[in-house]
Tab-separated table of C-alpha atoms in Angstrom:
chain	number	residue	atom	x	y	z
A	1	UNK	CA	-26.770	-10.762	-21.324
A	2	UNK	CA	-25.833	-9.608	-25.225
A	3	UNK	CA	-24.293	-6.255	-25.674
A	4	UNK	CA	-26.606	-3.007	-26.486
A	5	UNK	CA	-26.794	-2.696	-29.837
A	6	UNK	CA	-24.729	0.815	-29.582
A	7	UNK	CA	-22.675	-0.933	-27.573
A	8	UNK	CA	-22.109	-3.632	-30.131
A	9	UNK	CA	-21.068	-1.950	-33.102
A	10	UNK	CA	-19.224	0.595	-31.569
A	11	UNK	CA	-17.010	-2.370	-30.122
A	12	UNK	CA	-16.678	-3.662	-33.461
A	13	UNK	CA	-15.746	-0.693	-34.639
A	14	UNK	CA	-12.978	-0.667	-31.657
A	15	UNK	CA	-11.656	-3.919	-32.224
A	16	UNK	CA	-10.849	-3.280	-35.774
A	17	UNK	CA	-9.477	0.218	-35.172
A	18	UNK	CA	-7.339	-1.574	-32.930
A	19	UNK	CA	-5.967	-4.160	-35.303
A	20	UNK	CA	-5.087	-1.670	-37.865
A	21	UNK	CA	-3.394	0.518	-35.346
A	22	UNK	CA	-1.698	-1.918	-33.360
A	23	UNK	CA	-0.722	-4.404	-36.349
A	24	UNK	CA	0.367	-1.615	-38.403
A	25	UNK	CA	2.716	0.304	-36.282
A	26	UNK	CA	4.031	-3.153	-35.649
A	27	UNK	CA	4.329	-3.865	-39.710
A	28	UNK	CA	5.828	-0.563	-39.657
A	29	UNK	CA	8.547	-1.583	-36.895
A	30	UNK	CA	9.405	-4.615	-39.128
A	31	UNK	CA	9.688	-2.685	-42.019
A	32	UNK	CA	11.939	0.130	-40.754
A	33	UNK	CA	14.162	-1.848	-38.094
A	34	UNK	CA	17.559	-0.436	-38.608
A	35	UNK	CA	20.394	-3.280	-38.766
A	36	UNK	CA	23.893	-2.354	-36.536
A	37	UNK	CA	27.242	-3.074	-36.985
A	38	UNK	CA	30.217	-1.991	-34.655
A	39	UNK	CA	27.869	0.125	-32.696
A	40	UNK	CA	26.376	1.642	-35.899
A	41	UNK	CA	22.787	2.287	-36.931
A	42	UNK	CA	21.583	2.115	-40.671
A	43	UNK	CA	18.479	2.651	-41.759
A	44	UNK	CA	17.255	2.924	-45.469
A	45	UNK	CA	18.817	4.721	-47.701
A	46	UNK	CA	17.384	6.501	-51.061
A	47	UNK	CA	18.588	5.225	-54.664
A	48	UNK	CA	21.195	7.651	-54.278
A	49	UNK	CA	22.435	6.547	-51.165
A	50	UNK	CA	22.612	10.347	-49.926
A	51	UNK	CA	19.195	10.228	-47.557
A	52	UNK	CA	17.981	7.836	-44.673
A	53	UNK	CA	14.450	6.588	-45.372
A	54	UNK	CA	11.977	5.302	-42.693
A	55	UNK	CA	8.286	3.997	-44.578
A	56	UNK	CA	6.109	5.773	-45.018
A	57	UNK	CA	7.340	9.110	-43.185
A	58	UNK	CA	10.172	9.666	-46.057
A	59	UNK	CA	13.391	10.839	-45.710
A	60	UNK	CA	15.117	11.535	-42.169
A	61	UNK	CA	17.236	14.171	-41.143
A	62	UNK	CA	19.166	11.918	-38.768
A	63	UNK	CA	19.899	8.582	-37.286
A	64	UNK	CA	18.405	9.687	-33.673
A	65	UNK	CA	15.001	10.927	-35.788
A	66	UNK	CA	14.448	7.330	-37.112
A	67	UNK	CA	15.320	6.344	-33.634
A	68	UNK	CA	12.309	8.630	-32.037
A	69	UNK	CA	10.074	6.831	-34.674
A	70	UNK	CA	10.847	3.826	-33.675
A	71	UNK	CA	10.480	4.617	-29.394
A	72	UNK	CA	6.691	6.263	-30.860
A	73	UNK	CA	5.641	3.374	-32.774
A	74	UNK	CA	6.901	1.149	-30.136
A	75	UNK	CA	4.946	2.370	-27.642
A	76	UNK	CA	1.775	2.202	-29.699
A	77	UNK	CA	2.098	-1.395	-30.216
A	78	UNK	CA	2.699	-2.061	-26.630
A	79	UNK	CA	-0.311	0.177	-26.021
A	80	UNK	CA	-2.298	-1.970	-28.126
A	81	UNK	CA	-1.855	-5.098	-26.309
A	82	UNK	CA	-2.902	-3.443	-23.153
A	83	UNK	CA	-6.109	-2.066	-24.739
A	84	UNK	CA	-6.995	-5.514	-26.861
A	85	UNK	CA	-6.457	-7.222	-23.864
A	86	UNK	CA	-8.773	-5.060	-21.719
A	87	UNK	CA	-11.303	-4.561	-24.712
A	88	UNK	CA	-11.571	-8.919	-25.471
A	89	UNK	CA	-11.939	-8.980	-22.270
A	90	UNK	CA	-14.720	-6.916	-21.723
A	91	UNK	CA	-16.445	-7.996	-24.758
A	92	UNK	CA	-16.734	-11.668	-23.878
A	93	UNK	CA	-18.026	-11.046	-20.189
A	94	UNK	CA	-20.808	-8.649	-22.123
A	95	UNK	CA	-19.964	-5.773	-19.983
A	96	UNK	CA	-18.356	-3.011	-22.532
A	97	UNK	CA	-19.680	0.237	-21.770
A	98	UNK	CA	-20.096	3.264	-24.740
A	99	UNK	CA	-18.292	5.542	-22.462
A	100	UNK	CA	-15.218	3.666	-22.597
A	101	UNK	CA	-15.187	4.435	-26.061
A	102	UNK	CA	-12.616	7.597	-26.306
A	103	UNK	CA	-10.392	5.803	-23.957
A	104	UNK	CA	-9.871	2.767	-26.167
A	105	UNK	CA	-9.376	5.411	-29.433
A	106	UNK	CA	-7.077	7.174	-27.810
A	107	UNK	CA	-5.118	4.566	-25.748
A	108	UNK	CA	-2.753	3.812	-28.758
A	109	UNK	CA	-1.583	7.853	-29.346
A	110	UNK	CA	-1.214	7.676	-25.631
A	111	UNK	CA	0.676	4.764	-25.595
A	112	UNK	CA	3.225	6.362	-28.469
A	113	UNK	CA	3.361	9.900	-27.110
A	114	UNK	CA	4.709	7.240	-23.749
A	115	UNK	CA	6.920	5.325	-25.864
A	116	UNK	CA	8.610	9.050	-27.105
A	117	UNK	CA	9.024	10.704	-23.757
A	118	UNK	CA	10.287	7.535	-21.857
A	119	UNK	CA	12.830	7.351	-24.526
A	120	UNK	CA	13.785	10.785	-24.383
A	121	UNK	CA	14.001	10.339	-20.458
A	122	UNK	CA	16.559	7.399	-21.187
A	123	UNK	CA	18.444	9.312	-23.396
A	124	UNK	CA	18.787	12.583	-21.439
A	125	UNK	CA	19.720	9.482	-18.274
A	126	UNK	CA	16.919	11.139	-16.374
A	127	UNK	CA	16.389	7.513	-15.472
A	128	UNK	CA	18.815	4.792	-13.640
A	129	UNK	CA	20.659	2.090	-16.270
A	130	UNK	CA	20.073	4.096	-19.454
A	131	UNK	CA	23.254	4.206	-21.232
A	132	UNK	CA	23.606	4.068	-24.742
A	133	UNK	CA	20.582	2.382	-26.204
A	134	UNK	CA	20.248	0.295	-29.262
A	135	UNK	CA	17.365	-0.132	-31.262
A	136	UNK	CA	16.836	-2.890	-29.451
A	137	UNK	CA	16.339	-1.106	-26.587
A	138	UNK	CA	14.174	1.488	-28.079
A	139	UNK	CA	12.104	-0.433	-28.902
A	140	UNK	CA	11.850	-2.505	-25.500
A	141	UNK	CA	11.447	0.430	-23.876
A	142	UNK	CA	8.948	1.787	-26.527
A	143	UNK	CA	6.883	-1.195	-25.695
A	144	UNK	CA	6.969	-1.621	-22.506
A	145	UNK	CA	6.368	1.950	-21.985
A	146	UNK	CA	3.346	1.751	-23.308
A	147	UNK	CA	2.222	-1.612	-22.005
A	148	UNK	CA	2.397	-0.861	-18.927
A	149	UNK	CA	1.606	2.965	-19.247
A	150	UNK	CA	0.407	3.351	-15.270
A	151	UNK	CA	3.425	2.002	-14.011
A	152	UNK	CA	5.748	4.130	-17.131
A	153	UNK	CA	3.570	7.241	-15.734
A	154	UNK	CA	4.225	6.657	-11.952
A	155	UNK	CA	7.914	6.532	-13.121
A	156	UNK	CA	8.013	9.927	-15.223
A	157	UNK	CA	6.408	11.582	-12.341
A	158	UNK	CA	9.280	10.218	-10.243
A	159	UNK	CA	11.759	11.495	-12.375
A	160	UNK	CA	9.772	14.964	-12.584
A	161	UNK	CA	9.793	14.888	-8.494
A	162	UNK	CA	13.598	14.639	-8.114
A	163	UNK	CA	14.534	17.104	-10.856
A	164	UNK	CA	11.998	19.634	-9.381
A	165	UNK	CA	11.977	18.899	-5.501
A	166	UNK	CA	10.314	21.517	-3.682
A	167	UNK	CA	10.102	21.579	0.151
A	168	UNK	CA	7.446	24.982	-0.578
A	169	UNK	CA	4.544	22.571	-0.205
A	170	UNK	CA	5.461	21.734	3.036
A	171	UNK	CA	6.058	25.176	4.342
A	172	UNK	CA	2.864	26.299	2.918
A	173	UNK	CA	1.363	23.231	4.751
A	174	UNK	CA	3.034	24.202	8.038
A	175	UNK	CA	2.225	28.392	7.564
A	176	UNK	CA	-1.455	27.039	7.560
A	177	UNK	CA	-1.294	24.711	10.608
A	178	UNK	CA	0.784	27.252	12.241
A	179	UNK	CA	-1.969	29.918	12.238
A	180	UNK	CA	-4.752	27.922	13.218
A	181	UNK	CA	-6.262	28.427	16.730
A	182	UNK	CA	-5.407	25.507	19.475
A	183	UNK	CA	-8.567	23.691	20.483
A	184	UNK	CA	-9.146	22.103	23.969
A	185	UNK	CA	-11.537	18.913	23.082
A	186	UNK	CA	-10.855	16.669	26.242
A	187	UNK	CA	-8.387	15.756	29.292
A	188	UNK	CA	-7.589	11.930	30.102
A	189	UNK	CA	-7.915	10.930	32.234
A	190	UNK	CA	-11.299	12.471	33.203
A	191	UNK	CA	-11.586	14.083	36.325
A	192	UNK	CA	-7.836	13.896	37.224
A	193	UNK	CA	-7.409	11.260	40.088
A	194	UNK	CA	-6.286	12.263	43.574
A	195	UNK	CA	-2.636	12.408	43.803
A	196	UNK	CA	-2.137	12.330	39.781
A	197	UNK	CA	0.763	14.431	38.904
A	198	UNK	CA	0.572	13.938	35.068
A	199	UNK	CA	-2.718	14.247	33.168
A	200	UNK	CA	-3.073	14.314	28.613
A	201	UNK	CA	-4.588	17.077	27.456
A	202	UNK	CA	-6.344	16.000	24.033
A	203	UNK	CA	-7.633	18.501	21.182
A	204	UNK	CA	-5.805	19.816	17.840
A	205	UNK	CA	-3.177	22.122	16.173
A	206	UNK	CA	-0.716	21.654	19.263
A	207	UNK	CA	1.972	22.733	18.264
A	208	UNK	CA	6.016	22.024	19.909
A	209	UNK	CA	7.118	24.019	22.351
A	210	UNK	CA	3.320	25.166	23.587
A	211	UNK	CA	2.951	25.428	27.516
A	212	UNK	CA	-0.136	24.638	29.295
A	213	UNK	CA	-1.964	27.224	31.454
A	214	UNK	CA	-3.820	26.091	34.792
A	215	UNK	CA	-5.750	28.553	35.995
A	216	UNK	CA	-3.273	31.014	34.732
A	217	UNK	CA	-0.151	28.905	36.076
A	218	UNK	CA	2.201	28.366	33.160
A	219	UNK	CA	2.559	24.348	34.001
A	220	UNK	CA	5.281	21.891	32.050
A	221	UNK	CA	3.880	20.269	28.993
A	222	UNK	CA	5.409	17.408	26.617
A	223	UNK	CA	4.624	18.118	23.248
A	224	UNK	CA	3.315	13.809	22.250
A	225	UNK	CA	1.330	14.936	18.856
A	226	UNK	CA	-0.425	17.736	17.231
A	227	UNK	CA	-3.547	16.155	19.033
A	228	UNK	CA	-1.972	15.594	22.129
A	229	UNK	CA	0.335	17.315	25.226
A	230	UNK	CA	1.500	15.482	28.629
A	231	UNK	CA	1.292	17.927	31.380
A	232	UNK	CA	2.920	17.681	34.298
A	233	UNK	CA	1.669	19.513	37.524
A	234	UNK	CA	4.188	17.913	39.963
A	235	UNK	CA	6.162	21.300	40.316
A	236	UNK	CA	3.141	23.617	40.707
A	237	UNK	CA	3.054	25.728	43.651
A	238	UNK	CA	-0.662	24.995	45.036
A	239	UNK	CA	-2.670	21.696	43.488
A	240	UNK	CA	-6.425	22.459	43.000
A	241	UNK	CA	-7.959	20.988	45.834
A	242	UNK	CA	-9.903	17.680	45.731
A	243	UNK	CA	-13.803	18.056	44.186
A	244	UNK	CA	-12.813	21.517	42.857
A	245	UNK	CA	-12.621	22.467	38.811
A	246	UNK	CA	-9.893	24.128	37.288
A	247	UNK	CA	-9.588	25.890	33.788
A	248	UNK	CA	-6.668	24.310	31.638
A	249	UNK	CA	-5.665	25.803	28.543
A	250	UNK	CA	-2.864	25.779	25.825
A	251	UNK	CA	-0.834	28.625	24.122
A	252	UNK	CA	1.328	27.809	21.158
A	253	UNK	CA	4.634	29.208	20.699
A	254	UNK	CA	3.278	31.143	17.522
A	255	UNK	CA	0.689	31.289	15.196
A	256	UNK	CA	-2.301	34.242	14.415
A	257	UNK	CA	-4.161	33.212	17.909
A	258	UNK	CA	-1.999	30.927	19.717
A	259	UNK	CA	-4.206	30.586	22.818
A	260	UNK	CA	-6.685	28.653	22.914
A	261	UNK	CA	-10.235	28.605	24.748
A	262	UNK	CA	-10.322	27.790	27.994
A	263	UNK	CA	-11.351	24.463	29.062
A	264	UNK	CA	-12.599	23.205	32.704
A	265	UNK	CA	-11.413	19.687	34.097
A	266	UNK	CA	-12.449	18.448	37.546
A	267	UNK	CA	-10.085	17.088	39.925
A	268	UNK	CA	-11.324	14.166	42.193
């Protein structure tokens, strides 16, 4: 089936965006690559020979500017081959969609805005094996950056993680599990066989350390899971007698209500 006719020139319209975007920050890569000798970096330099130039930005303040170019326009070249590969690709199977038009304009600024951060990441060694870098390896890392800008994202975030570790989402987490109510939902097994000294309570928002009432008897329970408790009644004074029902519940070492309704099981 042939594209829409929206659909059409709007991915024409994509493709060469693309090409001038992607082929010209690479032209521009070319054009500015720095030579090195004995660990030094030279870019262009004015008719005077007292200013760095980098085309078609103009003069640079520094070495390490040029260098930041460089890691942006590298990533927007490696951005572009991930987009003209997706793009082709939809294209020729006739199943481009107008709403994946921003994300194809904008996927080469992402993909430099990548390029710059990852490089600054290297730099500052937020991030194993940086080193010094070369332009060489700006510009590898430029690329690949944004190439493969899911997995350069997943590692930024990484990085962000274990500069900023917090352990407050977890207590929040637990302050919220800790006030909730204890709920009964089931005993197994179901009634409690004759003789049976050890029966599972089953429910939610056990907590450790709760106890297990039987008919008002504090009894010995194993804390298993949040969802479930192994109670013993081997030690109780006075088993329920055979046929007879019993109310069972649990109480939590803390929380807002820490009890929790009562719940009837049968014993056989």
């Amino acid at each position: 089936m042939a594209l829409k006719k929206t659909d059409f020139w709007l991915a024409t319209f994509l493709v060469v965006y693309l090409l001038v975007i992607g082929v010209g920050a690479t032209v521009l890569l070319i054009v500015n690559f720095p030579t090195q000798h004995e660990n030094a970096i030279a870019f262009a330099q004015s008719d005077d020979g007292k200013s760095l130039l980098f085309f078609p930005f103009g003069k640079l303040r520094s070495v390490d500017q040029g260098l930041l170019l460089l890691a942006l326009l590298a990533g927007m070249s490696g951005s572009f081959l991930h987009a003209a590969q997706s793009l082709s690709s939809y294209i020729g199977n006739t199943e481009f969609k107008i709403s994946w038009g921003a994300w194809y304009f904008l996927r080469p600024w992402i993909g430099g805005i990548l390029g710059f951060v990852i490089y600054f990441a290297f730099r500052a060694g937020l991030i194993a094996g940086a080193g010094s870098m070369n332009p060489y390896g700006v510009v590898a890392v430029g690329l690949m950056g944004g190439w493969f800008s899911k997995t350069t994202t997943d590692k930024l975030q990484e990085v962000f993680e274990t500069l900023f570790k917090t352990d407050q989402d977890k207590k929040r987490l637990h302050k919220l599990s800790a006030t909730a109510q204890p709920v009964v939902e089931s005993i197994d097994p179901a009634p409690v066989p004759s003789g049976a000294t050890e029966f599972f309570i089953l429910g939610r928002d056990f907590q450790k350390g709760a106890v297990a009432l039987l008919n008002e008897q504090e009894v010995q329970a194993e804390f298993i899971s949040a969802k479930k408790l192994k109670v013993s009644i081997a030690q109780i004074a006075q088993r329920p007698a055979s046929g007879t029902e019993a109310s069972i519940k649990v109480k939590n070492p803390e929380g807002i209500e820490p009890l929790s309704a009562s719940y009837n099981l049968k014993f056989e």
